[in-house]
Coordinates of C-alpha atoms and ligand atoms in Angstrom, one line a residue:
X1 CA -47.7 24.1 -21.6
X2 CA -47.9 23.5 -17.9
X3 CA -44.6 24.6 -16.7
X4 CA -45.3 24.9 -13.0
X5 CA -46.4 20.8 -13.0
X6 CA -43.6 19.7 -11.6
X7 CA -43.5 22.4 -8.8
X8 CA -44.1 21.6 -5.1
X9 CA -44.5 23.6 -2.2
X10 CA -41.5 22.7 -0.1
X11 CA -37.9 21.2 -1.4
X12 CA -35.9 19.8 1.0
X13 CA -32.0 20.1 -0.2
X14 CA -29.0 18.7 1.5
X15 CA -31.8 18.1 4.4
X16 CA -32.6 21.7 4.8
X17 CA -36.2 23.0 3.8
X18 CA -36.9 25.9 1.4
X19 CA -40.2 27.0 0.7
X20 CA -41.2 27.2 -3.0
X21 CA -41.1 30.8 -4.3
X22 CA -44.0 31.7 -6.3
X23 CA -42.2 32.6 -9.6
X24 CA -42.1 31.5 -13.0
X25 CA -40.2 28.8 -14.3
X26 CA -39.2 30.4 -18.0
X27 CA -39.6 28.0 -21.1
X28 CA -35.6 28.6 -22.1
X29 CA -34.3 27.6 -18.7
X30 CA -36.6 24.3 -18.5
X31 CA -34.5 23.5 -22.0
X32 CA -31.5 24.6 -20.6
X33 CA -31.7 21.8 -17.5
X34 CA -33.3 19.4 -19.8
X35 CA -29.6 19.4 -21.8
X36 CA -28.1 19.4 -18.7
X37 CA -29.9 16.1 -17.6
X38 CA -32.2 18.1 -15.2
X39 CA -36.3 18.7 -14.5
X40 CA -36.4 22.6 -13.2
X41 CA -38.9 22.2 -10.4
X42 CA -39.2 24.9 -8.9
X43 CA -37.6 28.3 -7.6
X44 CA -36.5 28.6 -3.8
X45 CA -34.2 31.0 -1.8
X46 CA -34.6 33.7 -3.3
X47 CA -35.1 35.6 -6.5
X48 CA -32.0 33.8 -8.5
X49 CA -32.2 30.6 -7.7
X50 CA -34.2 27.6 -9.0
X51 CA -34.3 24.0 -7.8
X52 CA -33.1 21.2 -9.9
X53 CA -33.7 17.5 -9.7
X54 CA -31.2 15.5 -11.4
X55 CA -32.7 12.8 -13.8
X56 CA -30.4 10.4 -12.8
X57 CA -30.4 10.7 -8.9
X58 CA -33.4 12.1 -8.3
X59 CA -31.1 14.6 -6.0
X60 CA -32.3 18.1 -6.0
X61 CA -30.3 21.2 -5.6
X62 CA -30.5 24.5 -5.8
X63 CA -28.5 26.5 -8.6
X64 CA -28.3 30.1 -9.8
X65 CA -30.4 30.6 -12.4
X66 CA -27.8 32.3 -14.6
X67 CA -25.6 29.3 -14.1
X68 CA -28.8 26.7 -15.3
X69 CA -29.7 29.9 -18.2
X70 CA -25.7 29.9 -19.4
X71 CA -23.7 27.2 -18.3
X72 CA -23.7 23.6 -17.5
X73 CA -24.9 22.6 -13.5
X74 CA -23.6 18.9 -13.0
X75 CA -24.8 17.1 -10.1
X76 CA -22.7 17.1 -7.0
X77 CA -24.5 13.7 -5.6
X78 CA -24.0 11.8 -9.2
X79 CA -20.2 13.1 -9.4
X80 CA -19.8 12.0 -5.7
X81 CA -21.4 8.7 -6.5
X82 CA -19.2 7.9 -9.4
X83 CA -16.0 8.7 -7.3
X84 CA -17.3 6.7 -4.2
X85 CA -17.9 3.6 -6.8
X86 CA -14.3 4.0 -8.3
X87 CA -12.6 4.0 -4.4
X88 CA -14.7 1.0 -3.7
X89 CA -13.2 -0.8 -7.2
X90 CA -10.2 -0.1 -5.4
X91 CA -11.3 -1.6 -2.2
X92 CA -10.9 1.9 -1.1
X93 CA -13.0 4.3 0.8
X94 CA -14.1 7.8 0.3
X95 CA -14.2 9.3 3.5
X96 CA -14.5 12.8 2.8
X97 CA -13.9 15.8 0.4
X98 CA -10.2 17.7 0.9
X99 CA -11.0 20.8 2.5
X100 CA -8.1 22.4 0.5
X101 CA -8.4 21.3 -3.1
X102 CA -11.7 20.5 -4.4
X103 CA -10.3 18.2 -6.7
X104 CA -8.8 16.1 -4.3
X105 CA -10.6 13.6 -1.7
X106 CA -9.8 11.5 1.5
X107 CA -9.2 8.4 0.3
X108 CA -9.0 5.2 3.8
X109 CA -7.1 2.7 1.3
X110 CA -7.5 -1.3 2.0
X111 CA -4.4 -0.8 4.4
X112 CA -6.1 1.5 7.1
X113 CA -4.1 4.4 5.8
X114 CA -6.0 7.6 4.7
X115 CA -4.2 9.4 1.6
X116 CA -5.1 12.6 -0.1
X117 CA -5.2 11.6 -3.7
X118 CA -6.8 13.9 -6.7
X119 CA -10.4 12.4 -8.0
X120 CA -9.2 11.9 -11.6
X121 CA -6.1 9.7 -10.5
X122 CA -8.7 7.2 -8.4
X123 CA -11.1 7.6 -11.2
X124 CA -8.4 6.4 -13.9
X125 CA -6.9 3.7 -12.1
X126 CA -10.3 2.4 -11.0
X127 CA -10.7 2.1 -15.2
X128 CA -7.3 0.5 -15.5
X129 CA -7.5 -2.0 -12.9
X130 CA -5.1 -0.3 -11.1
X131 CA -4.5 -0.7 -7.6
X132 CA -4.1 2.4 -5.4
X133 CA -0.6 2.4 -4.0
X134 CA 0.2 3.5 -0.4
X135 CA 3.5 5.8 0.2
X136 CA 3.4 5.1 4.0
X137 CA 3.3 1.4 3.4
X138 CA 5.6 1.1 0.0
X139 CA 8.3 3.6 1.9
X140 CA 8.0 1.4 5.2
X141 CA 8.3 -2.0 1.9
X142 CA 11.2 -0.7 0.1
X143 CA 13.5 0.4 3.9
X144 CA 12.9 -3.2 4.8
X145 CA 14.0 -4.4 1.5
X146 CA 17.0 -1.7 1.6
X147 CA 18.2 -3.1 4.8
X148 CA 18.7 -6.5 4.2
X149 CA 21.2 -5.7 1.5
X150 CA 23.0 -3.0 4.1
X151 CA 21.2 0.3 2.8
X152 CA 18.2 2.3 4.5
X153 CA 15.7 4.3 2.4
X154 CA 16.4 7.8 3.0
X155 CA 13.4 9.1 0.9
X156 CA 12.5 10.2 -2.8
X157 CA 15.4 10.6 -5.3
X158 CA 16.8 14.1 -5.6
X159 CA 17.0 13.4 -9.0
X160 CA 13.4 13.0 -9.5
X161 CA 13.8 9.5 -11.7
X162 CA 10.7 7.6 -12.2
X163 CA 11.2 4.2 -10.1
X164 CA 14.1 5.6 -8.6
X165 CA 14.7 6.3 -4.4
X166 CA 17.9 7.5 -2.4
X167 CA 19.6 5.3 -0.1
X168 CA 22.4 5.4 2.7
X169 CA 25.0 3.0 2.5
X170 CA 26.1 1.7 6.0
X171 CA 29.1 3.0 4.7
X172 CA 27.3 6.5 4.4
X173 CA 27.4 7.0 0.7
X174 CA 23.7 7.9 -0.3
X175 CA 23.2 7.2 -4.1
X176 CA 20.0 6.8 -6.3
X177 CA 18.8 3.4 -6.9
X178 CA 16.2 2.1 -8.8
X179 CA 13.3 0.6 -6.3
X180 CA 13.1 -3.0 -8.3
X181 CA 17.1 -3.2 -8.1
X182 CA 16.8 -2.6 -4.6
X183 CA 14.4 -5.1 -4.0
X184 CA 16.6 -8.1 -5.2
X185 CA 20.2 -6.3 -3.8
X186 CA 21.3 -5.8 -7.5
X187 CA 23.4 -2.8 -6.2
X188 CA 26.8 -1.8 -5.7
X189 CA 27.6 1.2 -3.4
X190 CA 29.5 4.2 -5.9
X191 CA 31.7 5.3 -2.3
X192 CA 33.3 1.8 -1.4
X193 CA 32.5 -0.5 -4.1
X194 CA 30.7 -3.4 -1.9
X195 CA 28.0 -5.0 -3.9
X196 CA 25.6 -7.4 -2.8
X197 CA 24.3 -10.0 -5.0
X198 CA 26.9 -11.7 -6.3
X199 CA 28.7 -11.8 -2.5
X200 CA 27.6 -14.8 0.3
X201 CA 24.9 -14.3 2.0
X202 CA 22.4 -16.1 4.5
X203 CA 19.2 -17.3 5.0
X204 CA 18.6 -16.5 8.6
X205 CA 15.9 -18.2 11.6
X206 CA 15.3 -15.7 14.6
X207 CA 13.4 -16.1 17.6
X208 CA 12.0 -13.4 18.9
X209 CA 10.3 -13.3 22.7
X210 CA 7.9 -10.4 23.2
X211 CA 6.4 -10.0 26.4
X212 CA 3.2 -11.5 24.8
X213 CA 4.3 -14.6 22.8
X214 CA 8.0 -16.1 21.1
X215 CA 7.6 -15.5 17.3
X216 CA 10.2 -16.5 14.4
X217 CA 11.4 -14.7 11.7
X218 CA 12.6 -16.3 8.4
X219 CA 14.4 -13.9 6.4
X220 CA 17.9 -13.3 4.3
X221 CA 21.0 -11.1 5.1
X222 CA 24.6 -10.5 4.4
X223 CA 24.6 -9.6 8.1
X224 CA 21.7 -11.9 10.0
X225 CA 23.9 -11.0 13.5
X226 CA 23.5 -7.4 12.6
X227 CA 20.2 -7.3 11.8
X228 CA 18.6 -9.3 14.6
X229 CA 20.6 -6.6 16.8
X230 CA 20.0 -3.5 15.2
X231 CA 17.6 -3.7 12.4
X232 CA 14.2 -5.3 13.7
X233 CA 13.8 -2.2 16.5
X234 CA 13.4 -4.9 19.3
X235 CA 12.7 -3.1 22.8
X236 CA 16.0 -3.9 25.0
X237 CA 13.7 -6.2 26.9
X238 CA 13.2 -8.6 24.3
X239 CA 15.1 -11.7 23.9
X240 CA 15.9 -12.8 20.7
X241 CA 18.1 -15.6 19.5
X242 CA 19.8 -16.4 15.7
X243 CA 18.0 -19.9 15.9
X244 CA 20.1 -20.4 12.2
X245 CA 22.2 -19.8 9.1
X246 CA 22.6 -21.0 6.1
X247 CA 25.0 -19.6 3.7
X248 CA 24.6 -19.3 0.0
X249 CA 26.9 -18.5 -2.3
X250 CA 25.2 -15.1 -3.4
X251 CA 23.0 -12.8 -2.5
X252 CA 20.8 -13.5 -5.3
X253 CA 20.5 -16.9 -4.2
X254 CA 19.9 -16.2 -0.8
X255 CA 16.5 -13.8 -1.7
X256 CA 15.3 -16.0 -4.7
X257 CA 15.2 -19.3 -2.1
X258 CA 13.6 -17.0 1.0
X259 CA 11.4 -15.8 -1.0
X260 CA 9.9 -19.6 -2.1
X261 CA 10.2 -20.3 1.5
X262 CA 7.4 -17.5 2.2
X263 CA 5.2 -18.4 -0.2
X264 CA 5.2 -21.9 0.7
X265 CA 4.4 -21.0 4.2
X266 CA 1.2 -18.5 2.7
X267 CA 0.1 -20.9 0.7
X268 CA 0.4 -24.2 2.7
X269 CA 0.1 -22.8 5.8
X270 CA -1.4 -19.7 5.7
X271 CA -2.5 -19.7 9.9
X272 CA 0.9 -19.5 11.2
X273 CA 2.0 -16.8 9.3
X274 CA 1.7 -13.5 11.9
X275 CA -0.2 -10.7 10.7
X276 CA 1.3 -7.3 11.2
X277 CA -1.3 -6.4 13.3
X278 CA -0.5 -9.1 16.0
X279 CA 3.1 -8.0 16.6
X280 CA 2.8 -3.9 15.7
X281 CA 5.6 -2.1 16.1
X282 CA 7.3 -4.6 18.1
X283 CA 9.2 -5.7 15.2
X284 CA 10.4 -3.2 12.7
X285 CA 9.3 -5.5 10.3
X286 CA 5.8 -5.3 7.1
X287 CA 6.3 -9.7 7.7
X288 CA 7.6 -12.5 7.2
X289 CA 6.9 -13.4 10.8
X290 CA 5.7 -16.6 12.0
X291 CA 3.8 -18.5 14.6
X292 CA 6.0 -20.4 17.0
X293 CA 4.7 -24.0 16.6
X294 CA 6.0 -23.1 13.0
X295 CA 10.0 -23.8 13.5
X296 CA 9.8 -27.8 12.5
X297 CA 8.2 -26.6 9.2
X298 CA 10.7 -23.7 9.0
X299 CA 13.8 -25.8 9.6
X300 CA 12.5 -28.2 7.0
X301 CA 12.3 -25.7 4.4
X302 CA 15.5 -24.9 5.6
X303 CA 16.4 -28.3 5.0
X304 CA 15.0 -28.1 1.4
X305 CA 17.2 -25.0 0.3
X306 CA 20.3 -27.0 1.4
X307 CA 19.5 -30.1 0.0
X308 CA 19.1 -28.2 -3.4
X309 CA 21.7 -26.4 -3.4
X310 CA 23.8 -28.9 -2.4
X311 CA 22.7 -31.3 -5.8
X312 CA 23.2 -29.1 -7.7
X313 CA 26.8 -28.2 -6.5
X314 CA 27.6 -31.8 -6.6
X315 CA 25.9 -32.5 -9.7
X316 CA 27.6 -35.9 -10.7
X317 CA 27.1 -37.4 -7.5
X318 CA 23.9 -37.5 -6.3
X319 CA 23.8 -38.9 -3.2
X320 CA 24.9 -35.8 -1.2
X321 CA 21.8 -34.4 -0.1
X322 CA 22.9 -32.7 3.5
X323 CA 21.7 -34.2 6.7
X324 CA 19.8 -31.4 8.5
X325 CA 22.0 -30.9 10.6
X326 CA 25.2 -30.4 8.9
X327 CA 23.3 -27.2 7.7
X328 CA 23.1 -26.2 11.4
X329 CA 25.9 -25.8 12.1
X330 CA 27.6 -22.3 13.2
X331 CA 28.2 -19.8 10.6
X332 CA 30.3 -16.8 10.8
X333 CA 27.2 -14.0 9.6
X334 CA 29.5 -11.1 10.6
Ligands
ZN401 ZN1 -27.4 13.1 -9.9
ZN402 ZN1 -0.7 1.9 3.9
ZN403 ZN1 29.3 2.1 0.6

């Protein structure tokens, strides 16, 4: 048997060069990296080392022998091959290897945000059909969410429930609340007792002037005053006006009907909706921010909430669908 067949005289590895050693390639090693998925090709380095070429990559390295003789050698390109395919599943990227944890890898995830995240958990949710999450952009999600029902996020829950974040009250009560509560205002404060869905609330139309184009914002609130004022981080420079209000008779109302509103607007109209990357920081805000020549459209979905709600408070009757304007007139947000 020809074991020195496969040997060359140079191996080039991770783009270095190593001359071949002239040694002998032992019969129980070549069967050891045959198991292992490997041709032993050679020895290089020095006296404990041999070169193996992986049979599915082609990628040569160079292991101990004693680790090729004993052990199992995996291949460092294949395993980096099948993580980079699972990120890209994802629509993620793997940028590079943590250089604390070699189980865990940079991750840029389809948001621009690079995460640390552990190769198994990519790998597994890459099987599942899982998407990746993003902390940066789920925290900066569920505050937005938070503060149209009066609460900011204040971070994870100290009690450590699943699903569960702590939030401050504007009253100053913080209390743990389940994320998917939180997102339709299904929450009453433990300290002062004020809930949220079941109380008025408003479908609001801002206008918002930054110094390099007017934008609206559709959106809902027990408070639309307050939160144009306070909540949207507007420079002191900017003018911004409450173009609108409509008040509903809860709070669950008021997010169910916004919420048709936005999708309308993505799916029908898809090129005056603002991405975030147009306005930034300008506006404290993940969306829900449109193109200017959008407010006839806006006011007519406006119109469209009233209209329904309206029928079907005056069921019997059912000619009373609202004149725009009647639904423009003042309300008291505050
Ligand atoms: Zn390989
Ligand atoms: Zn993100
Ligand atoms: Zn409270």
């Amino acid at each position: 048997m020809n074991v020195h067949s496969l040997v060359s005289d140079t191996f080039i590895i991770d783009g270095d060069a190593y001359p071949a050693l002239d040694k002998p390639l032992q019969p129980n090693w070549i069967a050891a990296a045959a198991r292992a998925g490997f041709d032993l090709i050679g020895r290089a380095r020095d006296r404990y080392h041999g070169v193996l070429r992986c049979r599915t990559c082609a990628t040569d390295a160079l292991v101990r022998i004693n680790v090729i003789r004993d052990a199992t050698p995996l291949c460092h390109a294949c395993i980096h091959d099948r993580r980079s395919r699972a990120a890209q599943a994802l629509g993620a990227e793997l940028v590079a290897k943590c250089p604390e944890h070699r189980h865990y890898g940079l991750f840029r995830l389809p948001c621009g945000h690079v995460v640390r995240s552990q190769y198994t958990r990519v790998e597994a949710a890459a099987d599942g059909g899982h998407a990746l999450g993003c902390e940066d952009c789920r925290a900066a999600r569920d505050d937005e969410a938070a503060r149209d029902f009066g609460w900011v996020l204040v971070g994870p829950a100290t009690s450590g429930r699943a699903g569960y974040r702590d939030y401050r009250h504007h009253c100053g009560h913080v209390q743990s609340i389940s994320v998917s509560n939180m997102r339709w205002g299904d929450c009453t404060c433990a300290a002062c007792g004020q809930g949220w869905a079941a109380k008025p609330s408003f479908i609001y139309l801002f206008r918002i002037d930054l110094p390099e184009m007017s934008v609206l914002k559709l959106g809902y609130s027990a408070r639309p005053a307050k939160r144009l004022r306070h909540q949207l981080g507007l420079d002191r420079s900017v003018s911004a006006e409450v173009i609108r209000v409509l008040a509903l008779s809860s709070g669950n109302l008021a997010v169910r009907e916004e919420k048709a509103c936005h999708r309308h607007m993505r799916n029908m109209h898809p090129e005056l909706v603002l991405p975030k990357r147009v306005f930034g920081d300008a506006i404290k805000t993940q969306g829900e921010i449109y193109h200017l020549r959008a407010e006839p459209l806006l006011h007519a979905l406006i119109d469209g909430v009233t209209a329904r709600f309206r029928s079907a408070a005056d069921h019997p009757s059912r000619s009373t669908a609202p004149k725009a304007t009647d639904a423009r007139r003042d309300t008291r947000p505050d």
